[in-house]
Each structure stands twice: as C-alpha cells, then as structure tokens.
Steps between C-alpha positions, in 0.01 A plus 500: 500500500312222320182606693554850378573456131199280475290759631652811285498294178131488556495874566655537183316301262192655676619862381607348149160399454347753581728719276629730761886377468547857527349588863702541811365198624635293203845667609456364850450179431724515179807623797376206777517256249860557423604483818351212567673365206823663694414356800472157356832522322316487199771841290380399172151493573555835752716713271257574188241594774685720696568689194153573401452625823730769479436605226170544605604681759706728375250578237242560719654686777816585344860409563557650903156350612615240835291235290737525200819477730325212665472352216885563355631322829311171480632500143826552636463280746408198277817589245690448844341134551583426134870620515395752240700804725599769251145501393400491888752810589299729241158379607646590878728787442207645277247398793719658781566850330090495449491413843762776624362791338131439546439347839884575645817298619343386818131336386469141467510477149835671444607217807400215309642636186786516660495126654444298180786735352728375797413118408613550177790694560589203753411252236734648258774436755516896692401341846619833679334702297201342545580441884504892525163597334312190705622615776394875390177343444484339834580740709221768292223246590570435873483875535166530326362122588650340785751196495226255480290650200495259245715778274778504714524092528535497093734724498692372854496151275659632224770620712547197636526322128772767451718483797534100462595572148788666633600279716371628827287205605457599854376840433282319225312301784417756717338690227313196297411329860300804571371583157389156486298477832323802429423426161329156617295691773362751201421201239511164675775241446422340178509854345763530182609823674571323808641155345779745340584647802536177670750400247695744501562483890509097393831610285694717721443273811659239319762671405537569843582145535168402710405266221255280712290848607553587072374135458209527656397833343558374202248183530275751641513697138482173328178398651314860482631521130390169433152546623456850314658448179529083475822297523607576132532832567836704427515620865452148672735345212756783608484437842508171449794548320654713761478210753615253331841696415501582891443137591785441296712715667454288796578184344127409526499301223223288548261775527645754261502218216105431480460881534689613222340224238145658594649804422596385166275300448253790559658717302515291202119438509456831531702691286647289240837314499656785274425758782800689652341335874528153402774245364425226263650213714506123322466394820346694771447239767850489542757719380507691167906443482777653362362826277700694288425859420441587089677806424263501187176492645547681846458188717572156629510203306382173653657145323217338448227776443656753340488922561337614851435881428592617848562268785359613770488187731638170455652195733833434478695210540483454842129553527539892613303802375710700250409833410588728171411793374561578094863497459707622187856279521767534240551139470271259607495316849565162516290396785271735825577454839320633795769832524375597166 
C-alpha cells in the first residue's frame, strides 16, 4: 500500500499540473490513491478521496454505472473500519439496490454488497443474521467459483468470524482453518488478508482449550505483524495484549508480567497516556495499585497520578494482567481485582 500511494500521488500531481484534474485518468489515480490510503488504515486521509471519486463518477457516467457502485462500497466499506455504520448501511443498502437492479442478485457486486452489510450487521450485535446472508454469499460463489477461489475464502472467513461469535467454536475452526490456508496459498503468508485469517482460527482454537497450538499461532502473528507494520503497531500491541492475558490465565506470571508492560508501555508512547488503550500508572514497573473508578469523569482514578481515561491494561497487586473495558458504576469501586 505504501508502494502504491507513492506511485498514484505522483500520478496525480502529474494530471494537476498539467491541468487535466478533470480526465478519466485523474479519476483513476484520484480512486487508487484512496484505497491505498484504505489499505494503509489511513480513513481520514481515504475518506475525502473516495468522495471525489464518486462524485466523479456518478457525474460522468451517471448514478447505475458499475464504477459509481464501486465506488459507493469502498466508501461503505471504510465507514465500516471507522465504526461509522448507519452512514455505512446507506452507502451499502444504496450500493446493493444499484447493484440488484442493474447487474442482478447473483453478480459479484450485489455479493460483496451483501458481505460488508453482513459485517456490520454482525458488528452491531445480529450474529445470525449476518451468519445467514454469509453463508448465502458463500454458497452463491462456490457455485459460480469453486471452493478455493479467493471469493469464496473471504466470504468462508467471515463465516467463520460469525459462528465463533456465537459460540460455536468447533464449527468456527473448520471454516477459518480452511479459509485461512487457502487465503495464504493466493497471497503468501505475511499478507494482511491472510494474517486475519490466521487469527481468527488463533481465537477459536483457543477457545477450544488447545492453548499451546493458539500460542504458537499467535507468536506466529506477532512476528509477521511486527515485520510488516513495526512493533508499535495496534495489531502486534493487541496481540501482545492477548497473550499476556492468556499467560495469565495459566498462572505464567513471569512471562505475562514483562509482556503486558511493553504493551503499555507501547501504548503510552504511542498514543498518549489519556488514550482509552492505555492507563496512566505511577508506577508501571510494578503494579499500578488499588484504582478507583470516577463516576465524574468516566474512569479510574489512580492515588498518586490522578484520572486514567479508560483503563485498558494495568498490573495488579499480585503482578497479574488486569483487563477493563469503560465501565459506568453507580458508586465508585474501591479497589480492581483480576475478576473485574
């Protein structure tokens, strides 16, 4: 993605330039540079340029053209990444009654469509809704493509997302164990498509209870993450995370401890100390102590440093990983243990 936005911002200020913002190749690269900007994670920098696309398009070609449906499900796709999903639902609802009435229920488009709504639909907390049209999906592009097209393993993964969601992690397995294999022999395995996969079969195998096969997966991801994205990264902090909360679990203290302060420590560099994914800790090579949540502000209070925002990781008395997510308490709480 880097690669590729360097090359279409050049394409770009080539046709500025030259004064032809208005061409069809200004459009092209206008479109590849947002998703590069997609790809990269970058919304802000994405969103304003997938806009002007479609409006070009749908000046140019008019409102049913495939290009301008194209273009209203990558913006509905990137409201999706930034949690923006009513807006996302009319890009994609809009997109997949386009898609419906010009090119049919059954063409690729009106699939995908279809897909990103599911996400969001399981997002929102319909699971089984969203189970039913992946699977709809699924079984549409094994008919036309074959169980190993690189269609049907998106889809096949988002079904298994959805079935461990419910609960099912068995079920989950099969499907993300074969969605991820075939996604690694179509892109390699240091691909983001196939890293997600593998994460995803990571999760339900340890919820299996085969946390030494989950382990190693996940050090796996931690590595390839690492090396693609650097070890600041919110993936390889995540999983980082993850591990250290499963070490914990174990009662592998020793190795949990150091694991969790990188996280921190990480995330605190990174993003601030007032983010909701760090704590401010007076004391982080130890133990941040007894916090108390502030039913004024939203979030815990440490003794000796005053309001954490969110806490999101922290060590506890005994050295162990605690985890929280924002929590609204009608009275405060005098101290966080590991249940909480």
């Amino acid at each position: 993605f880097d690669d590729a936005a360097r090359v279409f911002e050049r394409l770009l200020l080539r046709h500025r330039e030259g004064g032809d913002s208005a061409s069809e190749g200004y459009v092209v690269s206008l479109n590849g540079l947002g998703l590069a900007r997609l790809g990269q994670r970058d919304f802000a920098a994405a969103e304003p340029l997938l806009e002007e696309v479609l409006a070009a398009r749908e000046q140019a070609f008019g409102q049913d053209h495939p290009d301008s449906i194209t273009a209203l499900l990558n913006l509905g796709t990137l409201c999706k990444e930034v949690q923006e999903r009513a807006k996302a639902r009319d890009y994609l609802e809009e997109a997949l009654s386009r898609s419906v009435r010009v090119m049919g229920p059954e063409h690729d488009m009106t699939l995908s469509a279809k897909l990103v709504l599911a996400t969001i639909l399981r997002e929102g907390g319909d699971a089984r809704a969203a189970l039913a049209i992946q699977e709809e999906v699924y079984a549409a592009r094994i008919g036309r493509y074959g169980a190993e097209d690189i269609r049907s393993l998106v889809a096949e993964d988002a079904i298994g997302v959805s079935y461990y969601i419910l609960g099912d992690f068995e079920t989950a397995e099969r499907y993300a164990r074969h969605a991820w294999e075939g996604i690694e022999a179509w892109f390699g395995p240091d691909h983001r498509q196939t890293l997600a996969a593998k994460q995803g079969l990571a999760l339900a195998i340890n919820r299996l209870g085969r946390t030494d096969e989950a382990d190693a997966l996940r050090l796996e991801l931690i590595e390839s993450y690492t090396r693609l994205e650097g070890p600041d990264h919110t993936e390889v902090l995540g999983l980082k995370s993850d591990r250290a909360v499963q070490l914990w679990r174990e009662r592998r203290f020793d190795e949990a401890r150091p694991l969790a302060r990188a996280v921190l420590e990480g995330r605190l560099r990174v993003l601030g100390a007032r983010h909701p994914a760090a704590l401010i800790s007076g004391d982080r090579n130890t133990r941040a102590g007894p916090l108390t949540f502030n039913t004024t502000s939203g979030g815990f209070a440490h003794p000796r440093t005053g309001t954490a925002t969110y806490a999101f990781l922290a060590f506890g008395r005994t050295g162990i990983v605690v985890q929280f997510m924002q929590f609204h308490f009608a009275s405060p709480s005098p101290d966080v243990t590991p249940e909480a």
